[in-house]
CSV table of N, CA and C in Angstrom, one decimal:
chain,number,residue,atom,x,y,z
A,1,LYS,N,-34.4,-160.5,125.3
A,1,LYS,CA,-34.1,-161.8,125.9
A,1,LYS,C,-32.7,-161.6,126.6
A,2,HIS,N,-32.6,-162.4,127.6
A,2,HIS,CA,-31.3,-162.4,128.3
A,2,HIS,C,-31.0,-163.8,128.9
A,3,GLY,N,-29.8,-164.0,129.3
A,3,GLY,CA,-29.5,-165.3,129.9
A,3,GLY,C,-28.6,-165.0,131.1
A,4,HIS,N,-28.5,-166.0,131.9
A,4,HIS,CA,-27.6,-165.9,133.1
A,4,HIS,C,-26.5,-166.9,133.0
A,5,THR,N,-25.5,-166.8,133.8
A,5,THR,CA,-24.4,-167.7,133.8
A,5,THR,C,-24.8,-169.1,133.9
A,6,TYR,N,-25.7,-169.5,134.7
A,6,TYR,CA,-26.1,-170.9,134.9
A,6,TYR,C,-27.3,-171.3,134.2
A,7,GLN,N,-27.9,-170.4,133.4
A,7,GLN,CA,-29.1,-170.8,132.6
A,7,GLN,C,-28.7,-171.9,131.6
A,8,ALA,N,-29.4,-173.0,131.8
A,8,ALA,CA,-29.2,-174.2,130.9
A,8,ALA,C,-27.7,-174.7,130.9
A,9,HIS,N,-27.0,-174.3,132.0
A,9,HIS,CA,-25.6,-174.8,132.2
A,9,HIS,C,-25.7,-176.3,132.4
A,10,PRO,N,-24.9,-177.1,131.8
A,10,PRO,CA,-25.0,-178.6,131.9
A,10,PRO,C,-24.8,-179.1,133.4
A,11,VAL,N,-23.9,-178.4,134.2
A,11,VAL,CA,-23.8,-178.9,135.5
A,11,VAL,C,-25.0,-178.5,136.4
A,12,ALA,N,-25.6,-177.3,136.2
A,12,ALA,CA,-26.8,-177.0,136.9
A,12,ALA,C,-27.9,-177.9,136.5
A,13,CYS,N,-28.1,-178.2,135.3
A,13,CYS,CA,-29.1,-179.1,134.8
A,13,CYS,C,-28.9,-180.5,135.4
A,14,ALA,N,-27.7,-180.9,135.4
A,14,ALA,CA,-27.4,-182.3,136.0
A,14,ALA,C,-27.8,-182.3,137.5
A,15,ALA,N,-27.5,-181.3,138.2
A,15,ALA,CA,-27.8,-181.2,139.6
A,15,ALA,C,-29.4,-181.2,139.8
A,16,ALA,N,-30.1,-180.4,139.0
A,16,ALA,CA,-31.5,-180.4,139.1
A,16,ALA,C,-32.1,-181.8,138.8
A,17,LEU,N,-31.6,-182.4,137.8
A,17,LEU,CA,-32.1,-183.7,137.4
A,17,LEU,C,-31.8,-184.8,138.5
A,18,ALA,N,-30.6,-184.7,139.1
A,18,ALA,CA,-30.3,-185.6,140.2
A,18,ALA,C,-31.2,-185.4,141.4
A,19,VAL,N,-31.6,-184.1,141.7
A,19,VAL,CA,-32.5,-183.9,142.8
A,19,VAL,C,-33.9,-184.5,142.5
A,20,GLN,N,-34.4,-184.3,141.3
A,20,GLN,CA,-35.6,-184.9,140.9
A,20,GLN,C,-35.6,-186.4,141.0
A,21,GLU,N,-34.5,-187.0,140.6
A,21,GLU,CA,-34.3,-188.5,140.7
A,21,GLU,C,-34.4,-188.9,142.2
A,22,VAL,N,-33.7,-188.2,143.1
A,22,VAL,CA,-33.8,-188.5,144.5
A,22,VAL,C,-35.2,-188.4,145.0
A,23,ILE,N,-35.9,-187.4,144.7
A,23,ILE,CA,-37.3,-187.2,145.1
A,23,ILE,C,-38.1,-188.4,144.6
A,24,ARG,N,-37.9,-188.8,143.4
A,24,ARG,CA,-38.7,-189.9,142.9
A,24,ARG,C,-38.2,-191.3,143.5
A,25,ASP,N,-36.9,-191.5,143.5
A,25,ASP,CA,-36.4,-192.8,143.9
A,25,ASP,C,-36.6,-193.1,145.4
A,26,GLU,N,-36.5,-192.0,146.2
A,26,GLU,CA,-36.7,-192.2,147.7
A,26,GLU,C,-38.2,-191.9,148.1
A,27,LYS,N,-39.0,-191.8,147.1
A,27,LYS,CA,-40.5,-191.6,147.3
A,27,LYS,C,-40.8,-190.5,148.4
A,28,LEU,N,-40.1,-189.4,148.2
A,28,LEU,CA,-40.2,-188.3,149.2
A,28,LEU,C,-41.6,-187.6,149.1
A,29,LEU,N,-42.2,-187.6,147.9
A,29,LEU,CA,-43.5,-187.0,147.9
A,29,LEU,C,-44.5,-187.9,148.5
A,30,ASP,N,-44.4,-189.2,148.4
A,30,ASP,CA,-45.3,-190.1,149.1
A,30,ASP,C,-45.1,-189.9,150.6
A,31,ASN,N,-43.9,-189.8,151.1
A,31,ASN,CA,-43.6,-189.6,152.5
A,31,ASN,C,-44.2,-188.3,153.0
A,32,ALA,N,-44.0,-187.3,152.2
A,32,ALA,CA,-44.6,-186.0,152.5
A,32,ALA,C,-46.1,-186.0,152.7
A,33,LYS,N,-46.7,-186.7,151.8
A,33,LYS,CA,-48.2,-186.8,151.8
A,33,LYS,C,-48.6,-187.6,153.1
A,34,ALA,N,-48.0,-188.7,153.4
A,34,ALA,CA,-48.4,-189.5,154.5
A,34,ALA,C,-48.1,-188.8,155.8
A,35,MET,N,-46.9,-188.2,155.9
A,35,MET,CA,-46.5,-187.5,157.1
A,35,MET,C,-47.2,-186.2,157.3
A,36,GLY,N,-47.6,-185.6,156.1
A,36,GLY,CA,-48.4,-184.4,156.2
A,36,GLY,C,-49.8,-184.6,156.8
A,37,ALA,N,-50.4,-185.8,156.4
A,37,ALA,CA,-51.7,-186.1,157.0
A,37,ALA,C,-51.6,-186.3,158.5
A,38,LEU,N,-50.5,-187.0,158.9
A,38,LEU,CA,-50.3,-187.2,160.3
A,38,LEU,C,-50.0,-185.9,161.0
A,39,LEU,N,-49.2,-185.1,160.4
A,39,LEU,CA,-49.0,-183.8,161.0
A,39,LEU,C,-50.2,-182.9,161.2
A,40,GLU,N,-51.1,-182.9,160.1
A,40,GLU,CA,-52.3,-182.2,160.2
A,40,GLU,C,-53.2,-182.7,161.4
A,41,GLN,N,-53.3,-184.0,161.5
A,41,GLN,CA,-54.1,-184.6,162.6
A,41,GLN,C,-53.5,-184.2,163.9
A,42,GLY,N,-52.2,-184.3,164.1
A,42,GLY,CA,-51.5,-184.0,165.3
A,42,GLY,C,-51.7,-182.6,165.7
A,43,LEU,N,-51.5,-181.7,164.7
A,43,LEU,CA,-51.6,-180.3,165.0
A,43,LEU,C,-53.0,-179.9,165.5
A,44,THR,N,-54.0,-180.4,164.7
A,44,THR,CA,-55.4,-180.0,165.0
A,44,THR,C,-56.0,-180.7,166.2
A,45,GLU,N,-55.7,-182.0,166.4
A,45,GLU,CA,-56.3,-182.8,167.5
A,45,GLU,C,-55.5,-182.6,168.8
A,46,ARG,N,-54.2,-182.7,168.7
A,46,ARG,CA,-53.4,-182.6,169.9
A,46,ARG,C,-53.1,-181.2,170.4
A,47,LEU,N,-52.9,-180.3,169.5
A,47,LEU,CA,-52.5,-179.0,169.9
A,47,LEU,C,-53.6,-178.0,169.8
A,48,GLY,N,-54.6,-178.3,169.0
A,48,GLY,CA,-55.7,-177.3,168.8
A,48,GLY,C,-56.5,-176.8,170.0
A,49,ASN,N,-56.4,-177.6,171.1
A,49,ASN,CA,-57.2,-177.2,172.3
A,49,ASN,C,-56.4,-176.3,173.2
A,50,HIS,N,-55.2,-176.0,172.9
A,50,HIS,CA,-54.5,-175.0,173.8
A,50,HIS,C,-55.2,-173.7,173.7
A,51,ALA,N,-55.2,-173.0,174.9
A,51,ALA,CA,-55.9,-171.7,175.0
A,51,ALA,C,-55.3,-170.6,174.1
A,52,ASN,N,-54.1,-170.8,173.7
A,52,ASN,CA,-53.5,-169.7,172.9
A,52,ASN,C,-53.4,-170.0,171.4
A,53,ILE,N,-54.1,-171.0,170.9
A,53,ILE,CA,-54.1,-171.3,169.5
A,53,ILE,C,-55.2,-170.5,168.8
A,54,GLY,N,-54.8,-169.6,168.0
A,54,GLY,CA,-55.8,-168.8,167.2
A,54,GLY,C,-56.1,-169.4,165.9
A,55,ASP,N,-55.1,-170.0,165.3
A,55,ASP,CA,-55.3,-170.7,164.0
A,55,ASP,C,-54.2,-171.7,163.7
A,56,ILE,N,-54.6,-172.7,163.0
A,56,ILE,CA,-53.6,-173.7,162.5
A,56,ILE,C,-53.9,-173.8,161.0
A,57,ARG,N,-52.9,-173.5,160.2
A,57,ARG,CA,-53.2,-173.5,158.8
A,57,ARG,C,-52.0,-174.1,158.0
A,58,GLY,N,-52.3,-174.8,156.9
A,58,GLY,CA,-51.2,-175.3,156.2
A,58,GLY,C,-51.6,-176.4,155.3
A,59,ARG,N,-50.6,-177.1,154.8
A,59,ARG,CA,-50.9,-178.2,153.9
A,59,ARG,C,-49.6,-179.1,153.8
A,60,GLY,N,-49.8,-180.4,153.7
A,60,GLY,CA,-48.6,-181.3,153.6
A,60,GLY,C,-47.7,-181.1,154.8
A,61,LEU,N,-46.5,-180.8,154.6
A,61,LEU,CA,-45.5,-180.6,155.6
A,61,LEU,C,-45.1,-179.2,155.8
A,62,PHE,N,-46.0,-178.3,155.5
A,62,PHE,CA,-45.7,-176.8,155.8
A,62,PHE,C,-47.0,-176.2,156.4
A,63,TRP,N,-46.8,-175.8,157.7
A,63,TRP,CA,-47.9,-175.3,158.5
A,63,TRP,C,-47.5,-174.1,159.3
A,64,ALA,N,-48.5,-173.3,159.7
A,64,ALA,CA,-48.3,-172.2,160.6
A,64,ALA,C,-49.2,-172.3,161.8
A,65,ILE,N,-48.7,-172.1,163.0
A,65,ILE,CA,-49.6,-172.0,164.2
A,65,ILE,C,-49.6,-170.6,164.6
A,66,GLU,N,-50.8,-170.0,164.7
A,66,GLU,CA,-50.9,-168.6,165.2
A,66,GLU,C,-51.2,-168.6,166.6
A,67,LEU,N,-50.4,-167.9,167.4
A,67,LEU,CA,-50.6,-167.9,168.9
A,67,LEU,C,-51.3,-166.5,169.3
A,68,VAL,N,-52.3,-166.6,170.1
A,68,VAL,CA,-53.1,-165.5,170.5
A,68,VAL,C,-53.2,-165.4,172.0
A,69,ARG,N,-53.5,-164.2,172.5
A,69,ARG,CA,-53.7,-164.0,174.0
A,69,ARG,C,-55.2,-164.4,174.3
A,70,ASP,N,-56.1,-164.1,173.3
A,70,ASP,CA,-57.5,-164.3,173.5
A,70,ASP,C,-58.1,-164.9,172.2
A,71,ARG,N,-58.7,-166.1,172.3
A,71,ARG,CA,-59.2,-166.8,171.1
A,71,ARG,C,-60.4,-166.0,170.6
A,72,GLU,N,-61.2,-165.3,171.4
A,72,GLU,CA,-62.4,-164.6,170.9
A,72,GLU,C,-62.0,-163.4,170.1
A,73,THR,N,-61.1,-162.6,170.6
A,73,THR,CA,-60.7,-161.3,170.0
A,73,THR,C,-59.6,-161.6,169.0
A,74,ARG,N,-58.9,-162.7,169.1
A,74,ARG,CA,-57.7,-163.1,168.2
A,74,ARG,C,-56.6,-162.1,168.4
A,75,GLU,N,-56.5,-161.4,169.6
A,75,GLU,CA,-55.4,-160.6,169.9
A,75,GLU,C,-54.1,-161.4,169.9
A,76,PRO,N,-53.1,-161.0,169.1
A,76,PRO,CA,-51.9,-161.7,169.0
A,76,PRO,C,-51.2,-161.9,170.3
A,77,LEU,N,-50.5,-163.0,170.5
A,77,LEU,CA,-49.8,-163.3,171.7
A,77,LEU,C,-48.7,-162.2,172.0
A,78,VAL,N,-48.1,-161.8,170.9
A,78,VAL,CA,-47.2,-160.6,171.0
A,78,VAL,C,-47.5,-159.6,170.0
A,79,PRO,N,-47.3,-158.3,170.3
A,79,PRO,CA,-47.6,-157.3,169.3
A,79,PRO,C,-46.8,-157.4,168.0
A,80,PHE,N,-47.2,-156.8,167.0
A,80,PHE,CA,-46.5,-156.8,165.7
A,80,PHE,C,-45.1,-156.2,166.0
A,81,ASN,N,-44.1,-156.9,165.5
A,81,ASN,CA,-42.7,-156.4,165.6
A,81,ASN,C,-42.2,-156.2,167.0
A,82,ALA,N,-42.7,-157.0,167.9
A,82,ALA,CA,-42.4,-156.9,169.3
A,82,ALA,C,-40.9,-157.2,169.6
A,83,SER,N,-40.4,-156.6,170.6
A,83,SER,CA,-39.1,-156.9,171.1
A,83,SER,C,-39.0,-156.7,172.6
A,84,GLY,N,-38.0,-157.1,173.2
A,84,GLY,CA,-37.8,-157.0,174.7
A,84,GLY,C,-38.9,-157.7,175.4
A,85,ALA,N,-39.4,-157.1,176.5
A,85,ALA,CA,-40.5,-157.7,177.3
A,85,ALA,C,-41.7,-158.0,176.5
A,86,ASP,N,-42.0,-157.2,175.5
A,86,ASP,CA,-43.3,-157.5,174.7
A,86,ASP,C,-43.2,-158.8,174.0
A,87,ALA,N,-42.0,-159.2,173.7
A,87,ALA,CA,-41.8,-160.5,172.9
A,87,ALA,C,-41.6,-161.7,173.8
A,88,ALA,N,-41.6,-161.5,175.2
A,88,ALA,CA,-41.4,-162.5,176.1
A,88,ALA,C,-42.2,-163.8,175.9
A,89,PRO,N,-43.5,-163.7,175.7
A,89,PRO,CA,-44.3,-164.9,175.5
A,89,PRO,C,-43.8,-165.8,174.4
A,90,MET,N,-43.4,-165.2,173.2
A,90,MET,CA,-42.9,-166.1,172.2
A,90,MET,C,-41.5,-166.6,172.5
A,91,GLY,N,-40.7,-165.7,173.2
A,91,GLY,CA,-39.4,-166.2,173.6
A,91,GLY,C,-39.5,-167.4,174.6
A,92,ALA,N,-40.4,-167.3,175.5
A,92,ALA,CA,-40.6,-168.4,176.4
A,92,ALA,C,-41.1,-169.7,175.7
A,93,PHE,N,-42.0,-169.5,174.7
A,93,PHE,CA,-42.4,-170.7,173.9
A,93,PHE,C,-41.2,-171.3,173.1
A,94,ALA,N,-40.4,-170.4,172.5
A,94,ALA,CA,-39.3,-170.9,171.7
A,94,ALA,C,-38.3,-171.6,172.6
A,95,ALA,N,-38.0,-171.0,173.8
A,95,ALA,CA,-37.1,-171.6,174.7
A,95,ALA,C,-37.6,-173.0,175.1
A,96,ALA,N,-38.9,-173.2,175.4
A,96,ALA,CA,-39.4,-174.5,175.7
A,96,ALA,C,-39.3,-175.5,174.6
A,97,CYS,N,-39.4,-175.0,173.4
A,97,CYS,CA,-39.2,-175.9,172.2
A,97,CYS,C,-37.8,-176.4,172.2
A,98,LYS,N,-36.9,-175.4,172.3
A,98,LYS,CA,-35.4,-175.8,172.2
A,98,LYS,C,-35.0,-176.7,173.4
A,99,LYS,N,-35.6,-176.5,174.6
A,99,LYS,CA,-35.3,-177.4,175.7
A,99,LYS,C,-35.7,-178.8,175.4
A,100,GLY,N,-36.8,-179.0,174.6
A,100,GLY,CA,-37.3,-180.3,174.2
A,100,GLY,C,-36.6,-180.9,172.9
A,101,GLY,N,-35.7,-180.1,172.4
A,101,GLY,CA,-34.9,-180.6,171.2
A,101,GLY,C,-35.5,-180.2,169.9
A,102,VAL,N,-36.5,-179.3,169.8
A,102,VAL,CA,-37.0,-178.8,168.6
A,102,VAL,C,-36.6,-177.4,168.4
A,103,TRP,N,-36.0,-177.1,167.3
A,103,TRP,CA,-35.5,-175.7,167.0
A,103,TRP,C,-36.7,-175.0,166.2
A,104,PRO,N,-37.4,-174.1,166.9
A,104,PRO,CA,-38.6,-173.5,166.2
A,104,PRO,C,-38.2,-172.3,165.3
A,105,PHE,N,-39.1,-172.2,164.3
A,105,PHE,CA,-39.0,-171.0,163.4
A,105,PHE,C,-40.2,-170.1,163.8
A,106,THR,N,-40.0,-169.1,164.7
A,106,THR,CA,-41.1,-168.2,165.1
A,106,THR,C,-40.9,-166.9,164.4
A,107,HIS,N,-42.1,-166.3,164.1
A,107,HIS,CA,-42.1,-164.9,163.5
A,107,HIS,C,-43.3,-164.2,164.1
A,108,PHE,N,-43.0,-163.1,164.8
A,108,PHE,CA,-44.1,-162.4,165.5
A,108,PHE,C,-44.9,-163.4,166.4
A,109,ASN,N,-46.2,-163.6,166.1
A,109,ASN,CA,-47.0,-164.5,166.9
A,109,ASN,C,-47.3,-165.8,166.2
A,110,ARG,N,-46.4,-166.2,165.3
A,110,ARG,CA,-46.6,-167.5,164.6
A,110,ARG,C,-45.4,-168.4,164.8
A,111,MET,N,-45.7,-169.6,164.7
A,111,MET,CA,-44.6,-170.6,164.6
A,111,MET,C,-44.9,-171.4,163.3
A,112,HIS,N,-43.8,-171.6,162.5
A,112,HIS,CA,-43.9,-172.3,161.3
A,112,HIS,C,-43.5,-173.7,161.6
A,113,VAL,N,-44.2,-174.7,161.1
A,113,VAL,CA,-43.9,-176.1,161.2
A,113,VAL,C,-43.6,-176.6,159.8
A,114,ALA,N,-42.3,-176.9,159.6
A,114,ALA,CA,-42.0,-177.4,158.2
A,114,ALA,C,-40.9,-178.4,158.3
A,115,PRO,N,-41.2,-179.6,158.8
A,115,PRO,CA,-40.2,-180.7,158.9
A,115,PRO,C,-39.7,-181.1,157.5
A,116,PRO,N,-38.5,-181.8,157.5
A,116,PRO,CA,-38.0,-182.2,156.2
A,116,PRO,C,-38.9,-183.3,155.5
A,117,LEU,N,-38.8,-183.4,154.2
A,117,LEU,CA,-39.6,-184.4,153.5
A,117,LEU,C,-39.2,-185.8,153.9
A,118,VAL,N,-38.1,-186.0,154.5
A,118,VAL,CA,-37.6,-187.4,154.9
A,118,VAL,C,-38.0,-187.7,156.4
A,119,ILE,N,-38.8,-186.9,157.0
A,119,ILE,CA,-39.1,-187.1,158.4
A,119,ILE,C,-39.8,-188.5,158.6
A,120,SER,N,-39.5,-189.1,159.7
A,120,SER,CA,-40.1,-190.4,160.1
A,120,SER,C,-41.3,-190.1,161.0
A,121,GLU,N,-42.2,-191.1,161.1
A,121,GLU,CA,-43.3,-191.0,161.9
A,121,GLU,C,-42.9,-190.8,163.4
A,122,ASP,N,-41.9,-191.5,163.8
A,122,ASP,CA,-41.4,-191.4,165.2
A,122,ASP,C,-40.9,-190.0,165.5
A,123,ASP,N,-40.2,-189.4,164.6
A,123,ASP,CA,-39.7,-188.1,164.8
A,123,ASP,C,-40.8,-187.0,164.8
A,124,LEU,N,-41.8,-187.3,163.9
A,124,LEU,CA,-42.9,-186.3,163.8
A,124,LEU,C,-43.7,-186.4,165.1
A,125,VAL,N,-44.0,-187.6,165.6
A,125,VAL,CA,-44.7,-187.7,166.9
A,125,VAL,C,-44.0,-187.1,168.0
A,126,ARG,N,-42.6,-187.3,168.1
A,126,ARG,CA,-41.8,-186.7,169.1
A,126,ARG,C,-41.9,-185.2,169.0
A,127,GLY,N,-41.8,-184.6,167.8
A,127,GLY,CA,-41.8,-183.2,167.7
A,127,GLY,C,-43.1,-182.6,168.1
A,128,LEU,N,-44.2,-183.3,167.8
A,128,LEU,CA,-45.6,-182.8,168.3
A,128,LEU,C,-45.7,-182.8,169.8
A,129,ALA,N,-45.0,-183.8,170.4
A,129,ALA,CA,-45.1,-183.9,171.9
A,129,ALA,C,-44.3,-182.7,172.5
A,130,VAL,N,-43.2,-182.3,171.9
A,130,VAL,CA,-42.4,-181.2,172.3
A,130,VAL,C,-43.2,-179.9,172.1
A,131,LEU,N,-43.9,-179.7,171.0
A,131,LEU,CA,-44.7,-178.5,170.8
A,131,LEU,C,-45.9,-178.5,171.8
A,132,ASP,N,-46.5,-179.6,172.1
A,132,ASP,CA,-47.6,-179.7,173.0
A,132,ASP,C,-47.1,-179.2,174.4
A,133,GLU,N,-45.9,-179.6,174.8
A,133,GLU,CA,-45.4,-179.2,176.1
A,133,GLU,C,-45.0,-177.7,176.1
A,134,ALA,N,-44.4,-177.3,175.0
A,134,ALA,CA,-44.0,-175.8,174.8
A,134,ALA,C,-45.3,-174.9,174.8
A,135,LEU,N,-46.4,-175.4,174.3
A,135,LEU,CA,-47.6,-174.6,174.3
A,135,LEU,C,-48.2,-174.4,175.6
A,136,THR,N,-47.9,-175.4,176.6
A,136,THR,CA,-48.4,-175.2,177.9
A,136,THR,C,-47.7,-174.0,178.6
A,137,VAL,N,-46.4,-173.7,178.2
A,137,VAL,CA,-45.7,-172.5,178.6
A,137,VAL,C,-46.4,-171.3,178.1
A,138,ALA,N,-46.7,-171.3,176.8
A,138,ALA,CA,-47.4,-170.1,176.1
A,138,ALA,C,-48.8,-169.9,176.7
A,139,ASP,N,-49.4,-171.0,177.1
A,139,ASP,CA,-50.8,-170.9,177.6
A,139,ASP,C,-50.8,-170.0,178.8
A,140,GLU,N,-49.7,-169.9,179.6
A,140,GLU,CA,-49.7,-169.0,180.7
A,140,GLU,C,-49.9,-167.5,180.4
A,141,TYR,N,-49.7,-167.2,179.1
A,141,TYR,CA,-49.9,-165.8,178.7
A,141,TYR,C,-51.3,-165.5,178.1
A,142,ALA,N,-52.1,-166.6,178.0
A,142,ALA,CA,-53.4,-166.4,177.4
A,142,ALA,C,-54.4,-165.9,178.4
A,143,VAL,N,-55.4,-165.2,177.9
A,143,VAL,CA,-56.4,-164.6,178.8
A,143,VAL,C,-57.4,-165.7,179.3
């Protein structure tokens, strides 16, 4: 058996308890459930028809959008570990997101969508509109 400096340390435990109280008192899990359902609907219904969407997967407020060149073959929009000109399609998509005020988390040919638990419906709808517009830029690279 072993212990660490902050294992069962009163200050660390107090901080953890305070976080749990905020999650409960501010009903963050309820908001995550409601906004997660809205996010799922927005991602699948509003964004799912873009030519470069290979897959949309996730749960609650944590999702991934896989971008492809060809929906039938599921060829990734950019090659694995792409850089330079090969990464241009994802770079253009990310730049379009930033232009709209959404800072994207992209990795290879995926974009991760993980808004904060406190997100409002207005902010979520606005973010989906930015993603929709940015995907039109990425659509230019689809077959």
